[in-house]
Amino acid sequence: IAPIPSDDFGCGAGLVQGFENSVLWCGRTGLYRTDLAGGETMLLRNACNSDYLSGLSVDPVNRTILSTRMILRPDGQDLHVSSTVVLLDENGRLIEECDVNW
């Protein structure tokens, strides 16, 4: 669909049919939308190796995106890893964190 950015290792990648004639995909560098007709790729949400989206699901009726947000934070000698389920609008803006008991 589009080249993976050079600083993205493919971890946490997700790919899903987007809205209209597009696909949404994510990795450790961000959330992207690629227009299938023109081939243009747009960064919707910037991310980094310590805070990124993993996996995607799209609701075409409400035009929302469901994903898991991975957060990695150093805590002394340990690495604290947490995840939350998040709901985003079609442009990648965070609408809410969903309260899910794991």
Coordinates of C-alpha atoms in Angstrom, one line a residue:
I1 CA 0.0 0.0 0.0
A2 CA 2.7 2.4 1.0
P3 CA 6.3 2.1 2.2
I4 CA 6.7 1.6 6.0
P5 CA 8.6 4.5 7.4
S6 CA 12.3 3.7 8.0
D7 CA 12.1 4.0 11.8
D8 CA 9.1 1.7 12.0
F9 CA 9.8 -2.0 12.7
G10 CA 6.3 -3.3 12.0
C11 CA 5.6 -4.0 15.6
G12 CA 1.9 -3.5 16.5
A13 CA 1.0 -3.1 12.9
G14 CA -2.7 -3.2 11.8
L15 CA -4.4 -2.9 8.5
V16 CA -8.1 -2.4 7.9
Q17 CA -10.5 -1.2 5.1
G18 CA -11.1 2.5 5.9
F19 CA -13.8 4.9 4.9
E20 CA -14.7 5.3 1.2
N21 CA -11.9 4.1 -1.0
S22 CA -9.1 4.0 1.6
V23 CA -7.3 1.7 4.0
L24 CA -6.1 2.6 7.5
W25 CA -2.9 1.2 8.9
C26 CA -0.8 1.7 11.9
G27 CA 2.6 0.9 13.3
R28 CA 5.0 2.3 15.9
T29 CA 5.3 5.6 13.9
G30 CA 1.6 6.4 13.7
L31 CA -1.8 5.9 12.2
Y32 CA -2.1 6.4 8.5
R33 CA -4.7 6.6 5.8
T34 CA -3.9 5.6 2.2
D35 CA -6.3 6.6 -0.6
L36 CA -6.5 3.6 -2.9
A37 CA -7.5 5.7 -6.0
G38 CA -4.7 8.2 -5.8
G39 CA -2.2 6.3 -3.7
E40 CA -1.6 9.2 -1.4
T41 CA -0.8 8.4 2.3
M42 CA -1.6 10.8 5.1
L43 CA -0.4 10.6 8.7
L44 CA -3.5 10.9 10.9
R45 CA -1.9 10.4 14.3
N46 CA 1.8 10.6 15.2
A47 CA 3.2 7.9 17.5
C48 CA 6.5 6.8 18.9
N49 CA 8.0 3.5 20.1
S50 CA 6.7 4.1 23.7
D51 CA 3.1 5.1 22.8
Y52 CA 1.5 3.6 19.7
L53 CA -1.7 2.0 18.4
S54 CA -1.8 -1.8 17.9
G55 CA -4.5 -3.3 15.7
L56 CA -7.5 -1.6 14.2
S57 CA -11.3 -2.1 13.7
V58 CA -13.5 0.4 11.9
D59 CA -17.2 1.2 12.4
P60 CA -18.3 2.6 9.0
V61 CA -21.7 3.7 10.2
N62 CA -20.4 5.9 13.1
R63 CA -17.1 6.5 11.3
T64 CA -15.0 5.6 14.3
I65 CA -11.9 3.5 14.8
L66 CA -11.4 1.1 17.7
S67 CA -7.8 0.2 18.6
T68 CA -5.5 -0.7 21.5
R69 CA -3.1 1.9 22.7
M70 CA 0.2 0.5 24.0
I71 CA 2.2 2.6 26.4
L72 CA 5.7 1.6 27.5
R73 CA 7.3 3.7 30.3
P74 CA 10.6 3.2 32.2
D75 CA 10.2 2.7 35.9
G76 CA 13.6 2.5 37.5
Q77 CA 15.2 -0.7 36.2
D78 CA 11.9 -2.0 35.0
L79 CA 9.7 -1.3 32.0
H80 CA 6.1 -0.7 32.8
V81 CA 3.8 -1.8 29.9
S82 CA 0.2 -0.9 29.8
S83 CA -2.6 -1.0 27.2
T84 CA -6.0 0.7 26.9
V85 CA -8.8 0.2 24.4
V86 CA -9.4 3.6 22.6
L87 CA -12.0 5.0 20.3
L88 CA -10.9 7.5 17.7
D89 CA -12.7 9.5 15.1
E90 CA -12.1 9.0 11.4
N91 CA -9.2 11.5 11.5
G92 CA -7.4 9.8 14.3
R93 CA -8.3 12.1 17.1
L94 CA -8.8 10.3 20.4
I95 CA -12.4 10.4 21.5
E96 CA -12.2 8.3 24.6
E97 CA -10.5 5.5 26.4
C98 CA -12.9 2.6 26.9
D99 CA -13.1 1.2 30.4
V100 CA -12.4 -2.5 29.9
N101 CA -11.4 -4.8 32.8
W102 CA -8.7 -7.1 31.4

